[in-house]
């Protein structure tokens, strides 16, 4: 089966203006996305002055985590522009991610992605180019590569934006139309 990813709207690359890195979890606060791993990453770095941790999303675990991790900013569901204006690094902690729309959106703003997820996300995030794909889903591993991402941020951000150009809406629509024409021709 051919996989054609949803396209993303072309954005302007986001320029960082502050010394603080805004690190975000974007998604449903449910066990299958493992937001607790993100919050454990925060725990390791909570005394760092150059990091701010954000959670964009909602779910059954939100109240539990808000009470336990009050220093993390919980935004709830927000408009796309608001999310990415308040994000410098996107951390995807789910063990499997076969619909990597958050990775596509992040890259379209020049925001690199840090993940250890299996699945189609590995077709979007290019390791050591537009982010990092970790071999092990441990908080120590995420922490090591988060620091590496901060040190290489300018390069990863530029590459993320370039990577997203392959998934622009018009290009994805053209791929779908070409596929449908071939498929309808073959079924005759």
PDB file of N, CA and C in Angstrom, residues 112-150:
ATOM      1  N   UNK A 112      12.289  21.496  15.402  1.00  0.00           N
ATOM      2  CA  UNK A 112      12.745  20.108  15.363  1.00  0.00           C
ATOM      3  C   UNK A 112      11.985  19.228  16.349  1.00  0.00           C
ATOM      4  N   UNK A 113      11.991  17.918  16.069  1.00  0.00           N
ATOM      5  CA  UNK A 113      11.232  16.940  16.845  1.00  0.00           C
ATOM      6  C   UNK A 113      12.181  15.939  17.483  1.00  0.00           C
ATOM      7  N   UNK A 114      11.893  15.629  18.743  1.00  0.00           N
ATOM      8  CA  UNK A 114      12.632  14.623  19.503  1.00  0.00           C
ATOM      9  C   UNK A 114      11.661  13.485  19.798  1.00  0.00           C
ATOM     10  N   UNK A 115      11.984  12.260  19.358  1.00  0.00           N
ATOM     11  CA  UNK A 115      11.077  11.134  19.553  1.00  0.00           C
ATOM     12  C   UNK A 115      11.832   9.816  19.599  1.00  0.00           C
ATOM     13  N   UNK A 116      11.185   8.826  20.175  1.00  0.00           N
ATOM     14  CA  UNK A 116      11.681   7.450  20.144  1.00  0.00           C
ATOM     15  C   UNK A 116      10.592   6.539  19.595  1.00  0.00           C
ATOM     16  N   UNK A 117       9.537   7.131  19.039  1.00  0.00           N
ATOM     17  CA  UNK A 117       8.379   6.366  18.576  1.00  0.00           C
ATOM     18  C   UNK A 117       8.720   5.503  17.367  1.00  0.00           C
ATOM     19  N   UNK A 118       8.080   4.376  17.302  1.00  0.00           N
ATOM     20  CA  UNK A 118       8.127   3.504  16.125  1.00  0.00           C
ATOM     21  C   UNK A 118       6.989   3.933  15.208  1.00  0.00           C
ATOM     22  N   UNK A 119       7.038   3.498  13.974  1.00  0.00           N
ATOM     23  CA  UNK A 119       5.956   3.766  13.035  1.00  0.00           C
ATOM     24  C   UNK A 119       6.348   4.792  11.995  1.00  0.00           C
ATOM     25  N   UNK A 120       5.331   5.357  11.348  1.00  0.00           N
ATOM     26  CA  UNK A 120       5.551   6.258  10.217  1.00  0.00           C
ATOM     27  C   UNK A 120       6.218   7.576  10.590  1.00  0.00           C
ATOM     28  N   UNK A 121       6.268   7.906  11.861  1.00  0.00           N
ATOM     29  CA  UNK A 121       6.959   9.129  12.263  1.00  0.00           C
ATOM     30  C   UNK A 121       8.417   9.108  11.802  1.00  0.00           C
ATOM     31  N   UNK A 122       8.966   7.915  11.680  1.00  0.00           N
ATOM     32  CA  UNK A 122      10.365   7.770  11.250  1.00  0.00           C
ATOM     33  C   UNK A 122      10.556   8.105   9.771  1.00  0.00           C
ATOM     34  N   UNK A 123       9.444   8.219   9.036  1.00  0.00           N
ATOM     35  CA  UNK A 123       9.518   8.667   7.644  1.00  0.00           C
ATOM     36  C   UNK A 123       9.488  10.191   7.562  1.00  0.00           C
ATOM     37  N   UNK A 124       9.031  10.843   8.617  1.00  0.00           N
ATOM     38  CA  UNK A 124       8.928  12.305   8.651  1.00  0.00           C
ATOM     39  C   UNK A 124      10.176  12.907   9.294  1.00  0.00           C
ATOM     40  N   UNK A 125      10.482  12.481  10.504  1.00  0.00           N
ATOM     41  CA  UNK A 125      11.641  13.013  11.232  1.00  0.00           C
ATOM     42  C   UNK A 125      12.897  12.345  10.682  1.00  0.00           C
ATOM     43  N   UNK A 126      13.818  13.142  10.233  1.00  0.00           N
ATOM     44  CA  UNK A 126      15.090  12.637   9.716  1.00  0.00           C
ATOM     45  C   UNK A 126      16.128  12.778  10.825  1.00  0.00           C
ATOM     46  N   UNK A 127      16.615  11.640  11.303  1.00  0.00           N
ATOM     47  CA  UNK A 127      17.531  11.620  12.435  1.00  0.00           C
ATOM     48  C   UNK A 127      18.790  12.437  12.168  1.00  0.00           C
ATOM     49  N   UNK A 128      19.100  13.310  13.121  1.00  0.00           N
ATOM     50  CA  UNK A 128      20.270  14.184  13.065  1.00  0.00           C
ATOM     51  C   UNK A 128      20.179  15.197  11.920  1.00  0.00           C
ATOM     52  N   UNK A 129      18.970  15.405  11.394  1.00  0.00           N
ATOM     53  CA  UNK A 129      18.746  16.391  10.340  1.00  0.00           C
ATOM     54  C   UNK A 129      17.611  17.336  10.747  1.00  0.00           C
ATOM     55  N   UNK A 130      16.419  16.785  10.969  1.00  0.00           N
ATOM     56  CA  UNK A 130      15.270  17.614  11.379  1.00  0.00           C
ATOM     57  C   UNK A 130      14.839  17.292  12.813  1.00  0.00           C
ATOM     58  N   UNK A 131      15.661  16.555  13.508  1.00  0.00           N
ATOM     59  CA  UNK A 131      15.376  16.164  14.883  1.00  0.00           C
ATOM     60  C   UNK A 131      16.199  14.947  15.233  1.00  0.00           C
ATOM     61  N   UNK A 132      15.766  14.285  16.293  1.00  0.00           N
ATOM     62  CA  UNK A 132      16.460  13.064  16.708  1.00  0.00           C
ATOM     63  C   UNK A 132      15.443  11.960  16.941  1.00  0.00           C
ATOM     64  N   UNK A 133      15.789  10.771  16.447  1.00  0.00           N
ATOM     65  CA  UNK A 133      15.000   9.564  16.694  1.00  0.00           C
ATOM     66  C   UNK A 133      15.847   8.689  17.610  1.00  0.00           C
ATOM     67  N   UNK A 134      15.355   8.464  18.799  1.00  0.00           N
ATOM     68  CA  UNK A 134      16.109   7.727  19.804  1.00  0.00           C
ATOM     69  C   UNK A 134      15.857   6.232  19.673  1.00  0.00           C
ATOM     70  N   UNK A 135      16.866   5.451  20.024  1.00  0.00           N
ATOM     71  CA  UNK A 135      16.721   3.997  19.977  1.00  0.00           C
ATOM     72  C   UNK A 135      15.989   3.477  21.213  1.00  0.00           C
ATOM     73  N   UNK A 136      16.158   4.165  22.335  1.00  0.00           N
ATOM     74  CA  UNK A 136      15.533   3.716  23.587  1.00  0.00           C
ATOM     75  C   UNK A 136      14.669   4.819  24.164  1.00  0.00           C
ATOM     76  N   UNK A 137      13.496   4.440  24.683  1.00  0.00           N
ATOM     77  CA  UNK A 137      12.548   5.389  25.271  1.00  0.00           C
ATOM     78  C   UNK A 137      12.796   5.528  26.770  1.00  0.00           C
ATOM     79  N   UNK A 138      13.935   6.038  27.149  1.00  0.00           N
ATOM     80  CA  UNK A 138      14.216   6.282  28.559  1.00  0.00           C
ATOM     81  C   UNK A 138      14.325   7.784  28.781  1.00  0.00           C
ATOM     82  N   UNK A 139      14.016   8.218  29.977  1.00  0.00           N
ATOM     83  CA  UNK A 139      14.093   9.645  30.279  1.00  0.00           C
ATOM     84  C   UNK A 139      15.536  10.135  30.167  1.00  0.00           C
ATOM     85  N   UNK A 140      16.497   9.301  30.511  1.00  0.00           N
ATOM     86  CA  UNK A 140      17.910   9.681  30.402  1.00  0.00           C
ATOM     87  C   UNK A 140      18.301   9.896  28.933  1.00  0.00           C
ATOM     88  N   UNK A 141      17.802   9.044  28.062  1.00  0.00           N
ATOM     89  CA  UNK A 141      18.084   9.161  26.640  1.00  0.00           C
ATOM     90  C   UNK A 141      17.443  10.433  26.073  1.00  0.00           C
ATOM     91  N   UNK A 142      16.185  10.693  26.457  1.00  0.00           N
ATOM     92  CA  UNK A 142      15.526  11.926  26.021  1.00  0.00           C
ATOM     93  C   UNK A 142      16.299  13.146  26.517  1.00  0.00           C
ATOM     94  N   UNK A 143      16.756  13.090  27.750  1.00  0.00           N
ATOM     95  CA  UNK A 143      17.495  14.225  28.321  1.00  0.00           C
ATOM     96  C   UNK A 143      18.804  14.462  27.574  1.00  0.00           C
ATOM     97  N   UNK A 144      19.543  13.410  27.277  1.00  0.00           N
ATOM     98  CA  UNK A 144      20.806  13.537  26.550  1.00  0.00           C
ATOM     99  C   UNK A 144      20.571  14.201  25.187  1.00  0.00           C
ATOM    100  N   UNK A 145      19.553  13.727  24.447  1.00  0.00           N
ATOM    101  CA  UNK A 145      19.311  14.263  23.110  1.00  0.00           C
ATOM    102  C   UNK A 145      18.625  15.625  23.137  1.00  0.00           C
ATOM    103  N   UNK A 146      17.923  15.936  24.213  1.00  0.00           N
ATOM    104  CA  UNK A 146      17.368  17.284  24.361  1.00  0.00           C
ATOM    105  C   UNK A 146      18.510  18.292  24.451  1.00  0.00           C
ATOM    106  N   UNK A 147      19.509  17.991  25.239  1.00  0.00           N
ATOM    107  CA  UNK A 147      20.677  18.875  25.361  1.00  0.00           C
ATOM    108  C   UNK A 147      21.422  18.982  24.021  1.00  0.00           C
ATOM    109  N   UNK A 148      21.549  17.858  23.348  1.00  0.00           N
ATOM    110  CA  UNK A 148      22.202  17.848  22.037  1.00  0.00           C
ATOM    111  C   UNK A 148      21.397  18.704  21.049  1.00  0.00           C
ATOM    112  N   UNK A 149      20.073  18.627  21.133  1.00  0.00           N
ATOM    113  CA  UNK A 149      19.211  19.408  20.245  1.00  0.00           C
ATOM    114  C   UNK A 149      19.374  20.903  20.521  1.00  0.00           C
ATOM    115  N   UNK A 150      19.450  21.270  21.781  1.00  0.00           N
ATOM    116  CA  UNK A 150      19.648  22.682  22.133  1.00  0.00           C
ATOM    117  C   UNK A 150      20.977  23.184  21.569  1.00  0.00           C
TER     118      UNK A 150
END
